[in-house]
């Protein structure tokens, strides 16, 4: 159920792709239709000013879900509902949503100067009166993300990966966004640079009251910035809840497996289990619990009966044994 501070409510959202061969060749080969279930019956709500993180391995559907939230992908079923919000300037309406992509170089036009990249949404949305105000705003945004005003006249290739991601963030802020969908924003960066970008994002969230939907394959990346965490496997949430509960007392075997792969600075000699097995194809998921071929706790029931997502307090979990 939505709370008073809810900014996004997603209800039973699914996204399926028909990846069948053309009808004529299916007719000759007697091949059935092939449906890729990228996202299956996912529900969650995001509270304003918080970070909701979705974590899972490559191919689990998290990026499709992110694209659905920003409107780049239509859901096959279900509802994604952004609630109207009151902003600091007194305006009232649906939140402005922006996406920050994994590869900052591919998402910046290499032929444009950084100043024009950041100024484009300001001009398009007519957020400033004239070019002089726009230039001032661009300079302010560059400083807000830790770059200098003079960087406006340079091109994206003159910057490092971390600096380019700062430019992407400045461009997102230029739209006066309220809600940022961050799809693996640090996965292309070195670990030390990752930490700098994450710290910047935490600071900006506090300063501007931003809401983040953060997508990652790496639990250690989201550990210190998530308020709420959902673990996704083959298109479905298998565990979700307040981040401190999921990290502090993981219940689902898949969450524990993901956590086991993270190095722990406090216990450097802790035995770590490597991630075993491959994520099965979302076109032909295993029967029963989709995780059973990789689960060390699987019992006979897991092979035939899919566990329903059940609620326990603020936690939701889909496992017969947890
Ligand atoms: S339902 Fe069974 S296979 Fe699935 S996670 Fe739980 S124990 Fe493992």
PDB file of C-alpha atoms and ligand atoms in Angstrom:
ATOM      1  CA  UNK A   1       0.000   0.000   0.000  1.00  0.00           C
ATOM      2  CA  UNK A   2       1.279   3.470  -0.865  1.00  0.00           C
ATOM      3  CA  UNK A   3       2.489   5.688   2.002  1.00  0.00           C
ATOM      4  CA  UNK A   4       1.953   9.450   2.161  1.00  0.00           C
ATOM      5  CA  UNK A   5       5.491  10.084   0.930  1.00  0.00           C
ATOM      6  CA  UNK A   6       5.282   7.657  -2.002  1.00  0.00           C
ATOM      7  CA  UNK A   7       6.666   9.096  -5.241  1.00  0.00           C
ATOM      8  CA  UNK A   8       6.412   5.947  -7.403  1.00  0.00           C
ATOM      9  CA  UNK A   9       4.087   3.003  -7.086  1.00  0.00           C
ATOM     10  CA  UNK A  10       4.629  -0.023  -9.338  1.00  0.00           C
ATOM     11  CA  UNK A  11       1.843  -2.600  -9.327  1.00  0.00           C
ATOM     12  CA  UNK A  12       2.146  -6.083 -10.844  1.00  0.00           C
ATOM     13  CA  UNK A  13       4.349  -4.844 -13.688  1.00  0.00           C
ATOM     14  CA  UNK A  14       5.468  -7.334 -16.317  1.00  0.00           C
ATOM     15  CA  UNK A  15       7.423  -6.981 -19.522  1.00  0.00           C
ATOM     16  CA  UNK A  16       7.540  -9.806 -22.034  1.00  0.00           C
ATOM     17  CA  UNK A  17       9.151  -9.902 -25.457  1.00  0.00           C
ATOM     18  CA  UNK A  18       8.038 -12.173 -28.272  1.00  0.00           C
ATOM     19  CA  UNK A  19      11.331 -13.573 -29.598  1.00  0.00           C
ATOM     20  CA  UNK A  20       9.716 -16.235 -31.808  1.00  0.00           C
ATOM     21  CA  UNK A  21      11.015 -17.025 -35.271  1.00  0.00           C
ATOM     22  CA  UNK A  22       8.918 -15.536 -38.123  1.00  0.00           C
ATOM     23  CA  UNK A  23       5.473 -17.156 -38.444  1.00  0.00           C
ATOM     24  CA  UNK A  24       6.261 -18.946 -41.725  1.00  0.00           C
ATOM     25  CA  UNK A  25       9.417 -20.645 -40.475  1.00  0.00           C
ATOM     26  CA  UNK A  26       7.611 -21.622 -37.256  1.00  0.00           C
ATOM     27  CA  UNK A  27       4.913 -23.224 -39.385  1.00  0.00           C
ATOM     28  CA  UNK A  28       7.458 -25.364 -41.273  1.00  0.00           C
ATOM     29  CA  UNK A  29       9.536 -26.294 -38.238  1.00  0.00           C
ATOM     30  CA  UNK A  30       6.506 -26.735 -35.911  1.00  0.00           C
ATOM     31  CA  UNK A  31       8.332 -24.525 -33.446  1.00  0.00           C
ATOM     32  CA  UNK A  32       6.233 -22.963 -30.638  1.00  0.00           C
ATOM     33  CA  UNK A  33       6.236 -19.250 -29.860  1.00  0.00           C
ATOM     34  CA  UNK A  34       9.122 -18.122 -27.637  1.00  0.00           C
ATOM     35  CA  UNK A  35       8.312 -15.496 -25.014  1.00  0.00           C
ATOM     36  CA  UNK A  36      11.097 -13.841 -23.045  1.00  0.00           C
ATOM     37  CA  UNK A  37       9.760 -12.878 -19.605  1.00  0.00           C
ATOM     38  CA  UNK A  38      12.124 -10.052 -18.695  1.00  0.00           C
ATOM     39  CA  UNK A  39      10.044  -8.719 -15.786  1.00  0.00           C
ATOM     40  CA  UNK A  40       7.261 -10.757 -14.161  1.00  0.00           C
ATOM     41  CA  UNK A  41       4.643  -9.390 -11.793  1.00  0.00           C
ATOM     42  CA  UNK A  42       6.849  -6.928  -9.901  1.00  0.00           C
ATOM     43  CA  UNK A  43       5.311  -4.574  -7.315  1.00  0.00           C
ATOM     44  CA  UNK A  44       7.052  -1.989  -5.160  1.00  0.00           C
ATOM     45  CA  UNK A  45       6.831   1.604  -4.034  1.00  0.00           C
ATOM     46  CA  UNK A  46       9.552   4.219  -3.690  1.00  0.00           C
ATOM     47  CA  UNK A  47       9.458   6.892  -0.996  1.00  0.00           C
ATOM     48  CA  UNK A  48      10.476  10.443  -1.841  1.00  0.00           C
ATOM     49  CA  UNK A  49      14.055  11.402  -0.934  1.00  0.00           C
ATOM     50  CA  UNK A  50      15.162   7.785  -0.491  1.00  0.00           C
ATOM     51  CA  UNK A  51      17.170   5.255  -2.497  1.00  0.00           C
ATOM     52  CA  UNK A  52      15.483   2.078  -3.674  1.00  0.00           C
ATOM     53  CA  UNK A  53      18.078  -0.341  -5.033  1.00  0.00           C
ATOM     54  CA  UNK A  54      17.448  -3.317  -7.278  1.00  0.00           C
ATOM     55  CA  UNK A  55      20.250  -5.864  -7.382  1.00  0.00           C
ATOM     56  CA  UNK A  56      20.680  -8.974  -9.485  1.00  0.00           C
ATOM     57  CA  UNK A  57      22.983 -10.625 -11.971  1.00  0.00           C
ATOM     58  CA  UNK A  58      23.143  -9.700 -15.618  1.00  0.00           C
ATOM     59  CA  UNK A  59      19.976 -10.794 -17.436  1.00  0.00           C
ATOM     60  CA  UNK A  60      17.713 -10.719 -14.356  1.00  0.00           C
ATOM     61  CA  UNK A  61      15.503  -7.983 -15.836  1.00  0.00           C
ATOM     62  CA  UNK A  62      16.643  -5.060 -13.673  1.00  0.00           C
ATOM     63  CA  UNK A  63      17.633  -2.839 -16.608  1.00  0.00           C
ATOM     64  CA  UNK A  64      14.326  -3.568 -18.382  1.00  0.00           C
ATOM     65  CA  UNK A  65      12.552  -2.534 -15.188  1.00  0.00           C
ATOM     66  CA  UNK A  66      14.626   0.681 -15.075  1.00  0.00           C
ATOM     67  CA  UNK A  67      13.685   1.432 -18.682  1.00  0.00           C
ATOM     68  CA  UNK A  68      10.018   0.851 -17.849  1.00  0.00           C
ATOM     69  CA  UNK A  69      10.247   3.370 -15.002  1.00  0.00           C
ATOM     70  CA  UNK A  70      11.688   6.107 -17.258  1.00  0.00           C
ATOM     71  CA  UNK A  71       9.195   5.303 -20.012  1.00  0.00           C
ATOM     72  CA  UNK A  72      11.689   3.864 -22.518  1.00  0.00           C
ATOM     73  CA  UNK A  73       9.934   0.481 -22.355  1.00  0.00           C
ATOM     74  CA  UNK A  74       6.185  -0.071 -22.106  1.00  0.00           C
ATOM     75  CA  UNK A  75       5.018  -2.661 -19.579  1.00  0.00           C
ATOM     76  CA  UNK A  76       3.119  -5.601 -21.084  1.00  0.00           C
ATOM     77  CA  UNK A  77       0.968  -5.642 -17.949  1.00  0.00           C
ATOM     78  CA  UNK A  78       0.669  -3.713 -14.722  1.00  0.00           C
ATOM     79  CA  UNK A  79       0.874  -0.106 -13.694  1.00  0.00           C
ATOM     80  CA  UNK A  80       3.693   2.373 -13.010  1.00  0.00           C
ATOM     81  CA  UNK A  81       2.256   5.391 -11.259  1.00  0.00           C
ATOM     82  CA  UNK A  82       4.261   8.528 -10.417  1.00  0.00           C
ATOM     83  CA  UNK A  83       2.551  10.587  -7.715  1.00  0.00           C
ATOM     84  CA  UNK A  84       2.298  14.365  -7.902  1.00  0.00           C
ATOM     85  CA  UNK A  85       4.748  16.132  -5.601  1.00  0.00           C
ATOM     86  CA  UNK A  86       5.160  19.629  -4.173  1.00  0.00           C
ATOM     87  CA  UNK A  87       8.614  21.079  -4.954  1.00  0.00           C
ATOM     88  CA  UNK A  88      10.695  23.585  -3.013  1.00  0.00           C
ATOM     89  CA  UNK A  89       9.741  26.319  -5.534  1.00  0.00           C
ATOM     90  CA  UNK A  90       6.038  25.736  -4.733  1.00  0.00           C
ATOM     91  CA  UNK A  91       5.180  23.980  -8.022  1.00  0.00           C
ATOM     92  CA  UNK A  92       3.050  20.839  -7.875  1.00  0.00           C
ATOM     93  CA  UNK A  93       2.937  17.992 -10.367  1.00  0.00           C
ATOM     94  CA  UNK A  94       4.457  14.670 -11.395  1.00  0.00           C
ATOM     95  CA  UNK A  95       8.180  14.259 -10.616  1.00  0.00           C
ATOM     96  CA  UNK A  96      10.719  14.994 -13.339  1.00  0.00           C
ATOM     97  CA  UNK A  97      12.464  11.708 -14.086  1.00  0.00           C
ATOM     98  CA  UNK A  98      15.929  11.315 -15.594  1.00  0.00           C
ATOM     99  CA  UNK A  99      18.194   8.354 -16.248  1.00  0.00           C
ATOM    100  CA  UNK A 100      21.924   8.026 -15.645  1.00  0.00           C
ATOM    101  CA  UNK A 101      23.437   5.323 -17.818  1.00  0.00           C
ATOM    102  CA  UNK A 102      26.220   2.836 -17.221  1.00  0.00           C
ATOM    103  CA  UNK A 103      28.547   4.118 -19.927  1.00  0.00           C
ATOM    104  CA  UNK A 104      29.001   7.874 -19.496  1.00  0.00           C
ATOM    105  CA  UNK A 105      30.960   8.136 -22.746  1.00  0.00           C
ATOM    106  CA  UNK A 106      28.252   6.558 -24.901  1.00  0.00           C
ATOM    107  CA  UNK A 107      25.579   8.759 -23.320  1.00  0.00           C
ATOM    108  CA  UNK A 108      27.368  12.069 -24.064  1.00  0.00           C
ATOM    109  CA  UNK A 109      27.456  13.522 -27.573  1.00  0.00           C
ATOM    110  CA  UNK A 110      31.206  13.468 -28.438  1.00  0.00           C
ATOM    111  CA  UNK A 111      30.859  16.399 -30.875  1.00  0.00           C
ATOM    112  CA  UNK A 112      29.312  18.776 -28.374  1.00  0.00           C
ATOM    113  CA  UNK A 113      31.140  20.839 -25.795  1.00  0.00           C
ATOM    114  CA  UNK A 114      30.239  19.951 -22.222  1.00  0.00           C
ATOM    115  CA  UNK A 115      28.577  23.338 -21.750  1.00  0.00           C
ATOM    116  CA  UNK A 116      26.166  22.627 -24.622  1.00  0.00           C
ATOM    117  CA  UNK A 117      25.479  19.079 -23.386  1.00  0.00           C
ATOM    118  CA  UNK A 118      24.389  20.438 -20.004  1.00  0.00           C
ATOM    119  CA  UNK A 119      22.637  23.496 -21.458  1.00  0.00           C
ATOM    120  CA  UNK A 120      20.513  21.489 -23.927  1.00  0.00           C
ATOM    121  CA  UNK A 121      17.756  20.434 -21.473  1.00  0.00           C
ATOM    122  CA  UNK A 122      17.773  23.925 -19.905  1.00  0.00           C
ATOM    123  CA  UNK A 123      17.123  25.446 -23.355  1.00  0.00           C
ATOM    124  CA  UNK A 124      14.618  22.746 -24.400  1.00  0.00           C
ATOM    125  CA  UNK A 125      12.578  23.044 -21.208  1.00  0.00           C
ATOM    126  CA  UNK A 126      13.014  26.856 -21.137  1.00  0.00           C
ATOM    127  CA  UNK A 127      14.204  26.685 -17.535  1.00  0.00           C
ATOM    128  CA  UNK A 128      16.175  29.954 -17.769  1.00  0.00           C
ATOM    129  CA  UNK A 129      15.249  33.330 -19.261  1.00  0.00           C
ATOM    130  CA  UNK A 130      18.188  33.798 -21.625  1.00  0.00           C
ATOM    131  CA  UNK A 131      21.608  32.503 -22.675  1.00  0.00           C
ATOM    132  CA  UNK A 132      23.444  34.411 -19.972  1.00  0.00           C
ATOM    133  CA  UNK A 133      21.324  32.802 -17.210  1.00  0.00           C
ATOM    134  CA  UNK A 134      21.734  29.416 -18.911  1.00  0.00           C
ATOM    135  CA  UNK A 135      25.540  29.799 -18.948  1.00  0.00           C
ATOM    136  CA  UNK A 136      25.519  30.752 -15.256  1.00  0.00           C
ATOM    137  CA  UNK A 137      23.385  27.702 -14.437  1.00  0.00           C
ATOM    138  CA  UNK A 138      25.744  25.422 -16.441  1.00  0.00           C
ATOM    139  CA  UNK A 139      28.733  26.790 -14.492  1.00  0.00           C
ATOM    140  CA  UNK A 140      26.906  26.288 -11.185  1.00  0.00           C
ATOM    141  CA  UNK A 141      26.022  22.692 -12.110  1.00  0.00           C
ATOM    142  CA  UNK A 142      29.629  21.903 -13.056  1.00  0.00           C
ATOM    143  CA  UNK A 143      30.763  23.142  -9.649  1.00  0.00           C
ATOM    144  CA  UNK A 144      27.980  21.237  -7.867  1.00  0.00           C
ATOM    145  CA  UNK A 145      29.282  17.957  -9.348  1.00  0.00           C
ATOM    146  CA  UNK A 146      32.921  18.775  -8.535  1.00  0.00           C
ATOM    147  CA  UNK A 147      34.124  20.093 -11.922  1.00  0.00           C
ATOM    148  CA  UNK A 148      35.160  23.637 -12.821  1.00  0.00           C
ATOM    149  CA  UNK A 149      33.231  26.302 -14.734  1.00  0.00           C
ATOM    150  CA  UNK A 150      36.002  26.321 -17.376  1.00  0.00           C
ATOM    151  CA  UNK A 151      35.214  22.660 -18.185  1.00  0.00           C
ATOM    152  CA  UNK A 152      32.145  23.892 -20.106  1.00  0.00           C
ATOM    153  CA  UNK A 153      34.323  24.625 -23.146  1.00  0.00           C
ATOM    154  CA  UNK A 154      35.923  21.161 -23.303  1.00  0.00           C
ATOM    155  CA  UNK A 155      34.763  18.000 -25.114  1.00  0.00           C
ATOM    156  CA  UNK A 156      33.765  14.692 -23.415  1.00  0.00           C
ATOM    157  CA  UNK A 157      36.871  12.832 -24.680  1.00  0.00           C
ATOM    158  CA  UNK A 158      39.069  15.206 -22.655  1.00  0.00           C
ATOM    159  CA  UNK A 159      37.671  13.797 -19.386  1.00  0.00           C
ATOM    160  CA  UNK A 160      38.225  10.586 -17.412  1.00  0.00           C
ATOM    161  CA  UNK A 161      35.395   8.055 -16.932  1.00  0.00           C
ATOM    162  CA  UNK A 162      34.562   9.392 -13.470  1.00  0.00           C
ATOM    163  CA  UNK A 163      34.512  12.996 -14.708  1.00  0.00           C
ATOM    164  CA  UNK A 164      32.233  11.999 -17.590  1.00  0.00           C
ATOM    165  CA  UNK A 165      29.818  10.436 -15.127  1.00  0.00           C
ATOM    166  CA  UNK A 166      29.884  13.746 -13.203  1.00  0.00           C
ATOM    167  CA  UNK A 167      28.918  15.485 -16.476  1.00  0.00           C
ATOM    168  CA  UNK A 168      26.021  13.001 -16.918  1.00  0.00           C
ATOM    169  CA  UNK A 169      24.846  13.791 -13.397  1.00  0.00           C
ATOM    170  CA  UNK A 170      25.104  17.549 -14.069  1.00  0.00           C
ATOM    171  CA  UNK A 171      23.006  17.099 -17.213  1.00  0.00           C
ATOM    172  CA  UNK A 172      20.380  15.154 -15.244  1.00  0.00           C
ATOM    173  CA  UNK A 173      20.295  17.905 -12.594  1.00  0.00           C
ATOM    174  CA  UNK A 174      19.988  20.534 -15.345  1.00  0.00           C
ATOM    175  CA  UNK A 175      16.428  19.293 -15.957  1.00  0.00           C
ATOM    176  CA  UNK A 176      15.687  19.965 -12.268  1.00  0.00           C
ATOM    177  CA  UNK A 177      14.970  16.264 -11.937  1.00  0.00           C
ATOM    178  CA  UNK A 178      13.339  14.925  -8.791  1.00  0.00           C
ATOM    179  CA  UNK A 179      13.788  11.217  -9.508  1.00  0.00           C
ATOM    180  CA  UNK A 180      16.960   9.681 -10.952  1.00  0.00           C
ATOM    181  CA  UNK A 181      17.026   6.174 -12.351  1.00  0.00           C
ATOM    182  CA  UNK A 182      20.668   5.117 -12.125  1.00  0.00           C
ATOM    183  CA  UNK A 183      21.430   2.031 -14.223  1.00  0.00           C
ATOM    184  CA  UNK A 184      24.802   0.675 -13.030  1.00  0.00           C
ATOM    185  CA  UNK A 185      26.224   4.229 -12.987  1.00  0.00           C
ATOM    186  CA  UNK A 186      29.577   3.174 -11.541  1.00  0.00           C
ATOM    187  CA  UNK A 187      30.146  -0.284 -12.994  1.00  0.00           C
ATOM    188  CA  UNK A 188      32.425   1.017 -15.786  1.00  0.00           C
ATOM    189  CA  UNK A 189      34.650   2.863 -13.276  1.00  0.00           C
ATOM    190  CA  UNK A 190      37.643   1.931 -11.098  1.00  0.00           C
ATOM    191  CA  UNK A 191      36.787   1.066  -7.502  1.00  0.00           C
ATOM    192  CA  UNK A 192      38.270   4.297  -6.050  1.00  0.00           C
ATOM    193  CA  UNK A 193      36.410   6.413  -8.624  1.00  0.00           C
ATOM    194  CA  UNK A 194      33.218   4.431  -7.926  1.00  0.00           C
ATOM    195  CA  UNK A 195      33.387   5.522  -4.290  1.00  0.00           C
ATOM    196  CA  UNK A 196      33.804   9.185  -5.291  1.00  0.00           C
ATOM    197  CA  UNK A 197      30.755   9.073  -7.581  1.00  0.00           C
ATOM    198  CA  UNK A 198      28.653   7.272  -4.949  1.00  0.00           C
ATOM    199  CA  UNK A 199      29.671   9.853  -2.328  1.00  0.00           C
ATOM    200  CA  UNK A 200      28.734  12.631  -4.755  1.00  0.00           C
ATOM    201  CA  UNK A 201      25.324  11.030  -5.329  1.00  0.00           C
ATOM    202  CA  UNK A 202      24.698  10.717  -1.583  1.00  0.00           C
ATOM    203  CA  UNK A 203      25.638  14.394  -1.088  1.00  0.00           C
ATOM    204  CA  UNK A 204      23.369  15.540  -3.937  1.00  0.00           C
ATOM    205  CA  UNK A 205      20.501  13.481  -2.548  1.00  0.00           C
ATOM    206  CA  UNK A 206      20.812  15.223   0.820  1.00  0.00           C
ATOM    207  CA  UNK A 207      21.233  18.654  -0.755  1.00  0.00           C
ATOM    208  CA  UNK A 208      18.378  18.477  -3.278  1.00  0.00           C
ATOM    209  CA  UNK A 209      16.067  15.834  -1.765  1.00  0.00           C
ATOM    210  CA  UNK A 210      16.519  13.579  -4.805  1.00  0.00           C
ATOM    211  CA  UNK A 211      14.968  10.141  -5.056  1.00  0.00           C
ATOM    212  CA  UNK A 212      17.050   7.350  -6.598  1.00  0.00           C
ATOM    213  CA  UNK A 213      16.114   4.071  -8.191  1.00  0.00           C
ATOM    214  CA  UNK A 214      19.529   2.447  -8.228  1.00  0.00           C
ATOM    215  CA  UNK A 215      20.237  -0.601 -10.394  1.00  0.00           C
ATOM    216  CA  UNK A 216      23.326  -2.702  -9.769  1.00  0.00           C
ATOM    217  CA  UNK A 217      24.711  -6.218 -10.088  1.00  0.00           C
ATOM    218  CA  UNK A 218      26.920  -5.588  -7.070  1.00  0.00           C
ATOM    219  CA  UNK A 219      25.547  -5.521  -3.519  1.00  0.00           C
ATOM    220  CA  UNK A 220      28.677  -3.817  -2.184  1.00  0.00           C
ATOM    221  CA  UNK A 221      28.015  -0.793  -4.437  1.00  0.00           C
ATOM    222  CA  UNK A 222      24.530  -0.185  -3.033  1.00  0.00           C
ATOM    223  CA  UNK A 223      25.298  -1.176   0.558  1.00  0.00           C
ATOM    224  CA  UNK A 224      25.935   2.292   1.957  1.00  0.00           C
ATOM    225  CA  UNK A 225      23.371   4.258   0.014  1.00  0.00           C
ATOM    226  CA  UNK A 226      20.209   2.113  -0.054  1.00  0.00           C
ATOM    227  CA  UNK A 227      17.179   2.673   2.131  1.00  0.00           C
ATOM    228  CA  UNK A 228      15.264  -0.159   0.542  1.00  0.00           C
ATOM    229  CA  UNK A 229      16.661  -3.122  -1.329  1.00  0.00           C
ATOM    230  CA  UNK A 230      15.115  -5.632  -3.730  1.00  0.00           C
ATOM    231  CA  UNK A 231      16.927  -8.718  -4.983  1.00  0.00           C
ATOM    232  CA  UNK A 232      15.850  -9.775  -8.458  1.00  0.00           C
ATOM    233  CA  UNK A 233      16.235 -13.163 -10.103  1.00  0.00           C
ATOM    234  CA  UNK A 234      14.917 -14.133 -13.537  1.00  0.00           C
ATOM    235  CA  UNK A 235      12.474 -11.231 -13.736  1.00  0.00           C
ATOM    236  CA  UNK A 236      11.041 -11.492 -10.216  1.00  0.00           C
ATOM    237  CA  UNK A 237      11.797 -10.036  -6.807  1.00  0.00           C
ATOM    238  CA  UNK A 238      12.896 -12.878  -4.529  1.00  0.00           C
ATOM    239  CA  UNK A 239      13.559 -10.752  -1.434  1.00  0.00           C
ATOM    240  CA  UNK A 240      12.931  -7.111  -0.640  1.00  0.00           C
ATOM    241  CA  UNK A 241      12.798  -4.938   2.438  1.00  0.00           C
ATOM    242  CA  UNK A 242      14.598  -2.210   4.378  1.00  0.00           C
ATOM    243  CA  UNK A 243      18.257  -2.358   3.328  1.00  0.00           C
ATOM    244  CA  UNK A 244      19.557  -2.821   6.877  1.00  0.00           C
ATOM    245  CA  UNK A 245      17.325  -5.889   7.330  1.00  0.00           C
ATOM    246  CA  UNK A 246      18.244  -7.487   4.004  1.00  0.00           C
ATOM    247  CA  UNK A 247      21.964  -6.856   4.579  1.00  0.00           C
ATOM    248  CA  UNK A 248      21.838  -7.638   8.295  1.00  0.00           C
ATOM    249  CA  UNK A 249      19.772 -10.801   8.122  1.00  0.00           C
ATOM    250  CA  UNK A 250      19.476 -12.061   4.541  1.00  0.00           C
ATOM    251  CA  UNK A 251      16.823 -14.776   4.303  1.00  0.00           C
ATOM    252  CA  UNK A 252      16.751 -15.893   0.678  1.00  0.00           C
ATOM    253  CA  UNK A 253      19.526 -18.299  -0.415  1.00  0.00           C
ATOM    254  CA  UNK A 254      20.166 -16.137  -3.497  1.00  0.00           C
ATOM    255  CA  UNK A 255      20.633 -12.985  -1.380  1.00  0.00           C
ATOM    256  CA  UNK A 256      23.063 -14.913   0.820  1.00  0.00           C
ATOM    257  CA  UNK A 257      24.929 -16.117  -2.265  1.00  0.00           C
ATOM    258  CA  UNK A 258      25.235 -12.535  -3.569  1.00  0.00           C
ATOM    259  CA  UNK A 259      26.446 -11.353  -0.153  1.00  0.00           C
ATOM    260  CA  UNK A 260      28.952 -14.200   0.075  1.00  0.00           C
ATOM    261  CA  UNK A 261      30.726 -12.929  -3.022  1.00  0.00           C
ATOM    262  CA  UNK A 262      31.424  -9.486  -1.474  1.00  0.00           C
ATOM    263  CA  UNK A 263      34.812  -8.939   0.172  1.00  0.00           C
ATOM    264  CA  UNK A 264      34.433  -7.834   3.819  1.00  0.00           C
ATOM    265  CA  UNK A 265      37.108  -5.405   5.071  1.00  0.00           C
ATOM    266  CA  UNK A 266      36.283  -6.322   8.673  1.00  0.00           C
ATOM    267  CA  UNK A 267      36.690 -10.056   7.989  1.00  0.00           C
ATOM    268  CA  UNK A 268      39.307 -10.242   5.219  1.00  0.00           C
ATOM    269  CA  UNK A 269      39.938 -13.965   5.805  1.00  0.00           C
ATOM    270  CA  UNK A 270      36.264 -14.928   5.718  1.00  0.00           C
ATOM    271  CA  UNK A 271      35.660 -17.876   3.435  1.00  0.00           C
ATOM    272  CA  UNK A 272      33.803 -16.686   0.353  1.00  0.00           C
ATOM    273  CA  UNK A 273      31.725 -18.897  -1.895  1.00  0.00           C
ATOM    274  CA  UNK A 274      32.185 -18.082  -5.574  1.00  0.00           C
ATOM    275  CA  UNK A 275      29.006 -17.477  -7.554  1.00  0.00           C
ATOM    276  CA  UNK A 276      28.195 -20.862  -9.065  1.00  0.00           C
ATOM    277  CA  UNK A 277      26.086 -21.743 -12.089  1.00  0.00           C
ATOM    278  CA  UNK A 278      24.591 -19.574 -14.784  1.00  0.00           C
ATOM    279  CA  UNK A 279      21.360 -17.597 -14.699  1.00  0.00           C
ATOM    280  CA  UNK A 280      18.896 -19.806 -16.653  1.00  0.00           C
ATOM    281  CA  UNK A 281      17.279 -18.461 -19.810  1.00  0.00           C
ATOM    282  CA  UNK A 282      14.244 -16.249 -19.141  1.00  0.00           C
ATOM    283  CA  UNK A 283      12.716 -17.830 -22.283  1.00  0.00           C
ATOM    284  CA  UNK A 284      12.657 -21.281 -20.664  1.00  0.00           C
ATOM    285  CA  UNK A 285      12.937 -20.774 -16.888  1.00  0.00           C
ATOM    286  CA  UNK A 286      13.274 -23.913 -14.732  1.00  0.00           C
ATOM    287  CA  UNK A 287      10.015 -25.306 -13.296  1.00  0.00           C
ATOM    288  CA  UNK A 288       9.218 -24.720  -9.622  1.00  0.00           C
ATOM    289  CA  UNK A 289      11.535 -22.214  -7.964  1.00  0.00           C
ATOM    290  CA  UNK A 290      13.588 -20.655 -10.778  1.00  0.00           C
ATOM    291  CA  UNK A 291      16.624 -20.617  -8.476  1.00  0.00           C
ATOM    292  CA  UNK A 292      16.506 -24.347  -7.625  1.00  0.00           C
ATOM    293  CA  UNK A 293      19.258 -25.516 -10.065  1.00  0.00           C
ATOM    294  CA  UNK A 294      21.741 -23.276  -8.178  1.00  0.00           C
ATOM    295  CA  UNK A 295      20.320 -23.463  -4.665  1.00  0.00           C
ATOM    296  CA  UNK A 296      22.278 -25.471  -2.084  1.00  0.00           C
ATOM    297  CA  UNK A 297      19.142 -25.775   0.065  1.00  0.00           C
ATOM    298  CA  UNK A 298      16.768 -26.984  -2.663  1.00  0.00           C
ATOM    299  CA  UNK A 299      14.370 -29.778  -1.685  1.00  0.00           C
ATOM    300  CA  UNK A 300      12.007 -31.827  -3.858  1.00  0.00           C
ATOM    301  CA  UNK A 301       9.163 -29.311  -3.497  1.00  0.00           C
ATOM    302  CA  UNK A 302      11.399 -26.568  -4.958  1.00  0.00           C
ATOM    303  CA  UNK A 303      11.621 -28.447  -8.275  1.00  0.00           C
ATOM    304  CA  UNK A 304       7.865 -28.470  -8.855  1.00  0.00           C
ATOM    305  CA  UNK A 305       6.253 -25.616  -6.921  1.00  0.00           C
ATOM    306  CA  UNK A 306       7.159 -21.943  -7.412  1.00  0.00           C
ATOM    307  CA  UNK A 307       7.309 -20.135  -4.048  1.00  0.00           C
ATOM    308  CA  UNK A 308       4.925 -17.186  -3.743  1.00  0.00           C
ATOM    309  CA  UNK A 309       6.283 -13.827  -2.593  1.00  0.00           C
ATOM    310  CA  UNK A 310       5.018 -13.556   0.991  1.00  0.00           C
ATOM    311  CA  UNK A 311       5.144 -10.591   3.336  1.00  0.00           C
ATOM    312  CA  UNK A 312       6.607 -10.671   6.841  1.00  0.00           C
ATOM    313  CA  UNK A 313       6.457  -7.212   8.383  1.00  0.00           C
ATOM    314  CA  UNK A 314       8.355  -4.952   6.000  1.00  0.00           C
ATOM    315  CA  UNK A 315      10.136  -7.874   4.315  1.00  0.00           C
ATOM    316  CA  UNK A 316       8.946  -9.780   1.268  1.00  0.00           C
ATOM    317  CA  UNK A 317      10.463 -13.127   0.441  1.00  0.00           C
ATOM    318  CA  UNK A 318       9.882 -15.921  -2.076  1.00  0.00           C
ATOM    319  CA  UNK A 319      11.324 -19.175  -0.728  1.00  0.00           C
ATOM    320  CA  UNK A 320       9.708 -22.344   0.639  1.00  0.00           C
ATOM    321  CA  UNK A 321      12.307 -22.671   3.387  1.00  0.00           C
ATOM    322  CA  UNK A 322      13.194 -19.104   4.413  1.00  0.00           C
TER     323      UNK A 322
HETATM  324  S1  LIG B   1      12.378 -22.239  -2.737  1.00  0.00           S
HETATM  325 FE1  LIG B   1      13.843 -23.912  -2.594  1.00  0.00          FE
HETATM  326  S2  LIG B   1      15.188 -23.667  -4.384  1.00  0.00           S
HETATM  327 FE2  LIG B   1      14.071 -21.762  -4.117  1.00  0.00          FE
HETATM  328  S3  LIG B   1      15.433 -20.513  -2.912  1.00  0.00           S
HETATM  329 FE3  LIG B   1      14.068 -21.523  -1.467  1.00  0.00          FE
HETATM  330  S4  LIG B   1      15.138 -23.393  -0.857  1.00  0.00           S
HETATM  331 FE4  LIG B   1      16.172 -22.622  -2.692  1.00  0.00          FE
END
